[in-house]
Short mmCIF file of C-alpha atoms and ligand atoms in Angstrom, two decimals:
data_model
loop_
_atom_site.label_atom_id
_atom_site.label_comp_id
_atom_site.label_asym_id
_atom_site.label_seq_id
_atom_site.Cartn_x
_atom_site.Cartn_y
_atom_site.Cartn_z
CA UNK A 53 -21.02 6.54 13.84
CA UNK A 54 -18.62 9.24 12.73
CA UNK A 55 -17.33 8.74 9.18
CA UNK A 56 -15.43 10.64 6.52
CA UNK A 57 -17.28 10.25 3.22
CA UNK A 58 -16.13 10.52 -0.41
CA UNK A 59 -18.91 11.78 -2.69
CA UNK A 60 -17.51 14.08 -5.36
CA UNK A 61 -14.16 13.60 -7.15
CA UNK A 62 -11.93 16.58 -6.49
CA UNK A 63 -13.86 17.71 -3.40
CA UNK A 64 -12.71 17.17 0.20
CA UNK A 65 -14.07 14.26 2.24
CA UNK A 66 -17.08 15.20 4.35
CA UNK A 67 -17.48 14.42 8.05
CA UNK A 68 -20.90 12.85 8.59
CA UNK A 69 -23.00 10.86 11.02
CA UNK A 70 -23.35 7.55 9.19
CA UNK A 71 -25.15 4.24 9.90
CA UNK A 72 -23.06 1.49 11.50
CA UNK A 73 -22.83 -1.32 8.89
CA UNK A 74 -24.50 -4.64 9.66
CA UNK A 75 -22.21 -7.59 8.89
CA UNK A 76 -23.22 -10.19 6.29
CA UNK A 77 -22.82 -13.95 7.01
CA UNK A 78 -19.08 -13.98 6.12
CA UNK A 79 -18.34 -10.54 7.54
CA UNK A 80 -16.85 -9.12 10.71
CA UNK A 81 -18.14 -5.90 12.21
CA UNK A 82 -14.94 -4.15 13.22
CA UNK A 83 -14.49 -1.27 15.64
CA UNK A 84 -11.80 0.72 13.84
CA UNK A 85 -8.84 1.79 15.99
CA UNK A 86 -6.49 3.11 13.31
CA UNK A 87 -6.72 3.45 9.54
CA UNK A 88 -3.63 4.12 7.47
CA UNK A 89 -3.68 6.81 4.79
CA UNK A 90 -2.34 5.71 1.39
CA UNK A 91 -1.38 7.40 -1.84
CA UNK A 92 -4.21 5.40 -3.44
CA UNK A 93 -6.70 7.31 -1.25
CA UNK A 94 -5.39 10.51 -2.80
CA UNK A 95 -5.85 9.10 -6.33
CA UNK A 96 -9.41 8.14 -5.37
CA UNK A 97 -10.26 11.58 -3.96
CA UNK A 98 -8.74 13.22 -7.04
CA UNK A 99 -10.98 11.15 -9.33
CA UNK A 100 -8.09 9.24 -10.89
CA UNK A 101 -9.54 5.76 -10.20
CA UNK A 102 -12.52 4.62 -12.30
CA UNK A 103 -15.94 3.65 -10.91
CA UNK A 104 -15.60 3.95 -7.13
CA UNK A 105 -18.59 3.19 -4.90
CA UNK A 106 -20.33 6.49 -4.15
CA UNK A 107 -20.85 7.55 -1.44
CA UNK A 108 -17.83 5.74 -0.05
CA UNK A 109 -15.90 5.45 3.20
CA UNK A 110 -12.24 5.36 2.01
CA UNK A 111 -9.36 3.67 3.81
CA UNK A 112 -7.76 0.25 3.29
CA UNK A 113 -5.16 -0.17 6.03
CA UNK A 114 -7.55 -0.90 8.87
CA UNK A 115 -6.56 -2.02 12.35
CA UNK A 116 -9.50 -2.76 14.61
CA UNK A 117 -11.25 -5.03 17.06
CA UNK A 118 -13.96 -7.50 16.14
CA UNK A 119 -17.23 -6.18 17.60
CA UNK A 120 -19.64 -8.74 16.07
CA UNK A 121 -19.46 -11.65 13.63
CA UNK A 122 -21.73 -12.92 10.86
CA UNK A 123 -23.22 -16.40 11.23
CA UNK A 124 -20.72 -18.14 8.90
CA UNK A 125 -17.61 -16.61 10.50
CA UNK A 126 -15.20 -19.17 11.97
CA UNK A 127 -11.76 -17.54 11.64
CA UNK A 128 -12.26 -14.75 14.21
CA UNK A 129 -14.18 -14.07 17.43
CA UNK A 130 -15.45 -10.95 19.15
CA UNK A 131 -12.54 -9.09 20.75
CA UNK A 132 -9.85 -10.27 18.29
CA UNK A 133 -7.54 -7.67 16.78
CA UNK A 134 -7.65 -7.81 12.97
CA UNK A 135 -6.13 -6.06 9.99
CA UNK A 136 -8.03 -5.34 6.78
CA UNK A 137 -6.05 -4.70 3.58
CA UNK A 138 -6.87 -3.41 0.08
CA UNK A 139 -7.97 -6.79 -1.37
CA UNK A 140 -11.50 -7.11 0.01
CA UNK A 141 -13.15 -9.88 -2.03
CA UNK A 142 -12.39 -12.18 -4.98
CA UNK A 143 -14.60 -14.55 -6.96
CA UNK A 144 -12.51 -17.69 -6.44
CA UNK A 145 -13.55 -19.00 -9.87
CA UNK A 146 -11.97 -16.93 -12.63
CA UNK A 147 -8.76 -17.92 -14.46
CA UNK A 148 -6.74 -15.62 -12.18
CA UNK A 149 -8.23 -16.87 -8.91
CA UNK A 150 -7.69 -20.48 -10.00
CA UNK A 151 -4.01 -19.90 -10.79
CA UNK A 152 -2.80 -18.22 -7.58
CA UNK A 153 -3.27 -14.72 -9.00
CA UNK A 154 -6.30 -13.51 -7.09
CA UNK A 155 -4.75 -10.02 -7.12
CA UNK A 156 -5.82 -9.91 -10.79
CA UNK A 157 -9.35 -11.33 -10.25
CA UNK A 158 -11.77 -10.00 -12.87
CA UNK A 159 -14.46 -9.45 -10.25
CA UNK A 160 -12.26 -8.38 -7.31
CA UNK A 161 -13.55 -5.74 -4.93
CA UNK A 162 -11.24 -3.50 -2.95
CA UNK A 163 -11.53 -2.02 0.52
CA UNK A 164 -12.08 1.72 0.53
CA UNK A 165 -12.86 1.65 -3.21
CA UNK A 166 -15.76 -0.70 -3.99
CA UNK A 167 -16.29 -1.65 -0.32
CA UNK A 168 -16.60 0.89 2.51
CA UNK A 169 -13.30 1.13 4.37
CA UNK A 170 -11.81 2.42 7.59
CA UNK A 171 -12.19 6.21 7.65
CA UNK A 172 -15.04 5.59 10.12
CA UNK A 173 -15.66 4.25 13.62
CA UNK A 174 -16.90 0.88 12.30
CA UNK A 175 -16.44 -1.14 9.14
CA UNK A 176 -17.63 -4.53 7.88
CA UNK A 177 -15.10 -6.83 6.19
CA UNK A 178 -15.11 -10.37 4.77
CA UNK A 179 -13.36 -12.64 7.30
CA UNK A 180 -11.58 -14.50 4.47
CA UNK A 181 -9.69 -11.30 3.63
CA UNK A 182 -8.86 -10.21 7.21
CA UNK A 183 -5.63 -11.04 9.03
CA UNK A 184 -4.40 -11.41 12.60
CA UNK A 185 -1.68 -8.82 13.23
CA UNK A 186 1.74 -9.46 14.82
CA UNK A 187 1.49 -8.83 18.57
CA UNK A 188 4.60 -6.67 18.81
CA UNK A 189 3.04 -3.83 16.84
CA UNK A 190 0.83 -1.15 18.42
CA UNK A 191 -2.26 -0.36 16.35
CA UNK A 192 -0.71 2.81 14.91
CA UNK A 193 2.53 1.06 13.90
CA UNK A 194 0.66 -1.91 12.42
CA UNK A 195 -1.53 0.12 10.05
CA UNK A 196 1.07 0.85 7.33
CA UNK A 197 2.03 -2.83 7.18
CA UNK A 198 -1.35 -3.46 5.54
CA UNK A 199 -0.75 -1.68 2.24
CA UNK A 200 2.61 0.07 2.19
CA UNK A 201 4.05 -3.14 3.65
CA UNK A 202 2.08 -5.78 1.75
CA UNK A 203 2.19 -4.22 -1.70
CA UNK A 204 5.75 -3.03 -1.11
CA UNK A 205 6.67 -6.63 -0.28
CA UNK A 206 4.99 -7.91 -3.46
CA UNK A 207 6.95 -5.32 -5.46
CA UNK A 208 10.17 -6.47 -3.81
CA UNK A 209 9.47 -10.13 -4.66
CA UNK A 210 8.74 -9.27 -8.29
CA UNK A 211 11.88 -7.13 -8.51
CA UNK A 212 13.90 -10.37 -8.31
CA UNK A 213 16.90 -11.32 -6.21
CA UNK A 214 19.36 -8.63 -7.28
CA UNK A 215 21.67 -7.11 -4.70
CA UNK A 216 21.56 -3.46 -5.78
CA UNK A 217 18.02 -2.15 -5.45
CA UNK A 218 16.80 1.37 -6.25
CA UNK A 219 13.66 2.83 -4.63
CA UNK A 220 12.11 5.83 -6.40
CA UNK A 221 9.93 7.82 -4.00
CA UNK A 222 10.86 7.32 -0.37
CA UNK A 223 7.45 7.33 1.31
CA UNK A 224 5.47 4.81 3.32
CA UNK A 225 6.15 1.77 1.12
CA UNK A 226 9.84 2.49 0.55
CA UNK A 227 10.56 3.07 4.24
CA UNK A 228 9.31 -0.49 4.89
CA UNK A 229 10.81 -2.15 1.79
CA UNK A 230 14.22 -0.63 2.55
CA UNK A 231 14.29 -2.45 5.89
CA UNK A 232 13.26 -5.78 4.34
CA UNK A 233 15.78 -5.44 1.50
CA UNK A 234 18.59 -4.58 3.87
CA UNK A 235 17.65 -7.57 6.06
CA UNK A 236 17.96 -9.74 2.93
CA UNK A 237 21.50 -8.44 2.44
CA UNK A 238 20.76 -6.11 -0.46
CA UNK A 239 22.09 -2.60 -0.95
CA UNK A 240 19.38 0.07 -1.14
CA UNK A 241 19.65 3.25 -3.21
CA UNK A 242 16.98 5.85 -2.41
CA UNK A 243 15.81 8.39 -5.00
CA UNK A 244 13.74 11.34 -3.80
CA UNK A 245 12.31 14.53 -5.25
CA UNK A 246 15.24 16.76 -6.22
CA UNK A 247 16.61 18.59 -3.17
CA UNK A 248 14.60 16.70 -0.55
CA UNK A 249 17.54 16.40 1.86
CA UNK A 250 15.29 15.43 4.78
CA UNK A 251 13.89 12.41 2.90
CA UNK A 252 17.42 11.44 1.83
CA UNK A 253 18.60 11.60 5.46
CA UNK A 254 15.58 9.50 6.48
CA UNK A 255 16.50 6.90 3.84
CA UNK A 256 20.10 6.73 5.06
CA UNK A 257 18.84 6.33 8.65
CA UNK A 258 16.99 3.19 7.47
CA UNK A 259 20.09 1.73 5.92
CA UNK A 260 20.21 3.09 2.37
CA UNK A 261 23.84 3.03 1.17
CA UNK A 262 23.13 5.98 -1.14
CA UNK A 263 20.40 8.59 -1.31
CA UNK A 264 20.02 11.28 -3.92
CA UNK A 265 17.80 13.11 -6.36
CA UNK A 266 15.67 11.11 -8.81
CA UNK A 267 17.40 13.01 -11.63
CA UNK A 268 20.79 11.60 -10.57
CA UNK A 269 22.40 8.36 -11.66
CA UNK A 270 23.23 5.92 -8.87
CA UNK A 271 26.93 5.32 -8.12
CA UNK A 272 26.74 1.88 -9.74
CA UNK A 273 24.26 0.17 -12.10
CA UNK A 274 21.28 -1.33 -10.26
CA UNK A 275 19.91 -4.87 -10.52
CA UNK A 276 16.36 -3.65 -9.96
CA UNK A 277 14.36 -0.54 -9.21
CA UNK A 278 10.89 -0.08 -7.72
CA UNK A 279 9.00 3.12 -8.56
CA UNK A 280 6.58 4.08 -5.78
CA UNK A 281 6.13 7.72 -6.85
CA UNK A 282 3.21 8.17 -9.33
CA UNK A 283 5.45 9.94 -11.83
CA UNK A 284 5.73 8.44 -15.33
CA UNK A 285 8.93 10.38 -16.02
CA UNK A 286 10.69 8.15 -13.51
CA UNK A 287 10.27 5.09 -15.78
CA UNK A 288 12.96 6.08 -18.31
CA UNK A 289 15.14 7.34 -15.43
CA UNK A 290 14.90 3.96 -13.71
CA UNK A 291 15.50 2.04 -16.97
CA UNK A 292 18.69 4.06 -17.43
CA UNK A 293 19.74 3.25 -13.84
CA UNK A 294 19.42 -0.56 -14.14
CA UNK A 295 22.04 -2.84 -15.63
CA UNK A 296 21.37 -5.31 -18.48
CA UNK A 297 18.81 -7.87 -17.32
CA UNK A 298 17.56 -5.44 -14.66
CA UNK A 299 13.92 -5.14 -13.59
CA UNK A 300 11.91 -1.94 -13.16
CA UNK A 301 8.70 -2.39 -11.13
CA UNK A 302 5.95 0.25 -11.07
CA UNK A 303 4.27 -0.21 -7.68
CA UNK A 304 1.47 2.35 -7.74
CA UNK A 305 -2.14 2.00 -8.89
CA UNK A 306 -1.93 5.20 -10.93
CA UNK A 307 0.90 6.98 -12.71
CA UNK A 308 1.14 10.05 -14.92
CA UNK A 309 1.85 9.27 -18.58
CA UNK A 310 5.20 7.67 -19.32
CA UNK A 311 7.18 9.78 -21.80
CA UNK A 312 8.47 8.16 -24.99
CA UNK A 313 11.95 6.74 -24.57
CA UNK A 314 14.56 5.18 -26.86
CA UNK A 315 14.41 1.39 -27.20
CA UNK A 316 18.07 1.33 -26.32
CA UNK A 317 17.30 1.80 -22.58
CA UNK A 318 14.97 -1.23 -22.56
CA UNK A 319 17.29 -3.33 -24.73
CA UNK A 320 19.63 -5.76 -23.00
CA UNK A 321 16.77 -7.80 -21.53
CA UNK A 322 15.71 -5.10 -19.13
CA UNK A 323 12.18 -5.78 -17.84
CA UNK A 324 9.49 -3.17 -17.17
CA UNK A 325 6.42 -4.32 -15.25
CA UNK A 326 3.67 -3.18 -12.92
CA UNK A 327 2.51 -4.74 -9.67
CA UNK A 328 -1.22 -4.81 -9.03
CA UNK A 329 -2.83 -5.24 -5.61
CA UNK A 330 -1.89 -8.17 -3.36
CA UNK A 331 -2.79 -11.78 -2.73
CA UNK A 332 -3.66 -13.25 0.65
CA UNK A 333 -0.45 -15.26 0.41
CA UNK A 334 1.54 -11.99 0.19
CA UNK A 335 -0.20 -10.86 3.38
CA UNK A 336 0.50 -14.09 5.25
CA UNK A 337 4.17 -14.06 4.20
CA UNK A 338 4.80 -10.42 4.98
CA UNK A 339 2.94 -10.30 8.30
CA UNK A 340 5.02 -13.30 9.43
CA UNK A 341 8.27 -11.78 8.17
CA UNK A 342 7.92 -8.19 9.45
CA UNK A 343 8.26 -8.91 13.19
CA UNK A 344 11.31 -11.16 12.64
CA UNK A 345 13.37 -8.36 11.05
CA UNK A 346 11.82 -6.42 12.84
CA UNK A 347 10.38 -3.80 10.48
CA UNK A 348 9.83 -0.54 12.37
CA UNK A 349 7.26 1.84 10.94
CA UNK A 350 7.37 5.61 11.32
CA UNK A 351 3.78 6.87 11.44
CA UNK A 352 2.38 10.36 11.84
CA UNK A 353 -1.12 10.31 13.28
CA UNK A 354 -4.09 12.56 12.55
CA UNK A 355 -7.57 12.58 14.10
CA UNK A 356 -10.32 11.01 11.93
CA UNK A 357 -11.83 14.45 11.27
CA UNK A 358 -8.46 15.63 9.92
CA UNK A 359 -8.46 13.06 7.06
CA UNK A 360 -8.34 15.86 4.47
CA UNK A 361 -5.32 17.40 6.20
CA UNK A 362 -3.63 13.98 6.27
CA UNK A 363 -4.23 13.57 2.52
CA UNK A 364 -2.92 17.06 1.71
CA UNK A 365 0.16 16.46 3.89
CA UNK A 366 0.79 13.27 1.90
CA UNK A 367 0.32 15.15 -1.38
CA UNK A 368 2.80 17.81 -0.30
CA UNK A 369 5.41 15.18 0.59
CA UNK A 370 5.67 16.59 4.11
CA UNK A 371 5.81 13.17 5.76
CA UNK A 372 8.57 10.83 6.81
CA UNK A 373 7.18 7.32 6.62
CA UNK A 374 3.43 6.81 6.76
CA UNK A 375 0.28 8.64 7.86
CA UNK A 376 -2.67 7.18 9.71
CA UNK A 377 -5.96 8.27 11.25
CA UNK A 378 -6.53 7.64 14.94
CA UNK A 379 -10.13 6.57 15.18
CA UNK A 380 -10.70 4.55 18.35
CA UNK A 381 -10.22 5.64 21.95
CA UNK A 382 -7.73 2.84 22.67
CA UNK A 383 -5.15 4.09 20.20
ZN1 ZN B 683 -11.57 -14.24 -9.57
ZN1 ZN B 684 -2.72 1.52 -0.32
#
């Protein structure tokens, strides 16, 4: 099969002829149709995530068709359309797994990080961590639901119920979360890189009541803010933007160092927290919710062989919404 392979941190992915995986007893062999491109893939390629599998097929927003099933598989059959997210396996036994927090599992393995992912024509995935996808979404439009959507949704839940919500970094996750938040009756304030008028217009088109530079203060104090951009300097900015009792959620897997800040901006029962990964319950909830809103995803597609171009386009911020690789002929 054709695959894009990660071997050396800091070097581009390499296009190779690679063996088709053979599914284990609990695994599906999936013919990949589309694989979303995520900021996490960029952190991986840049060597910012510790201990990846090497060599590795990246990609953790996989939309595909079941081509074969392992002998213990009972949730899916050949021909089914499935989605594969970032959470690829958990132990089911540790203190986190036993308390509804499998996203924190000590032994968790992640798709496109410790498990080969979807930047290839085929992938193998554990059926217990695969999901049916809502029928109303074409493969390309479904792909960003699987990470930008799922982890964005978890961030939104952990941001609390406040009405005035700031989103720092208006990329793939924010363009989905803005639609969910607006549907819930919240007001969305979008913060972009200074001067990025196109991203601010895009945010307004998705219902943001205000859009501006991340260096600006919002027109009113926020109840919560979610930081999707991997920029530590946004943490004090967001703490300054939230009212007393407000919550600041860091949604990314990696962030540059957070600068020192005065205690005064955390005081007043402001909360600063991260969100790590997702649980299967998050996936079930969000994939049921998205089509009822309905969430519409804006996705720019690239051929599989152009994975490096897709990643550099994401790095440059030259995208509105999400990016995804078109892998299968049906897409
Ligand atoms: Zn566990
Ligand atoms: Zn992701």
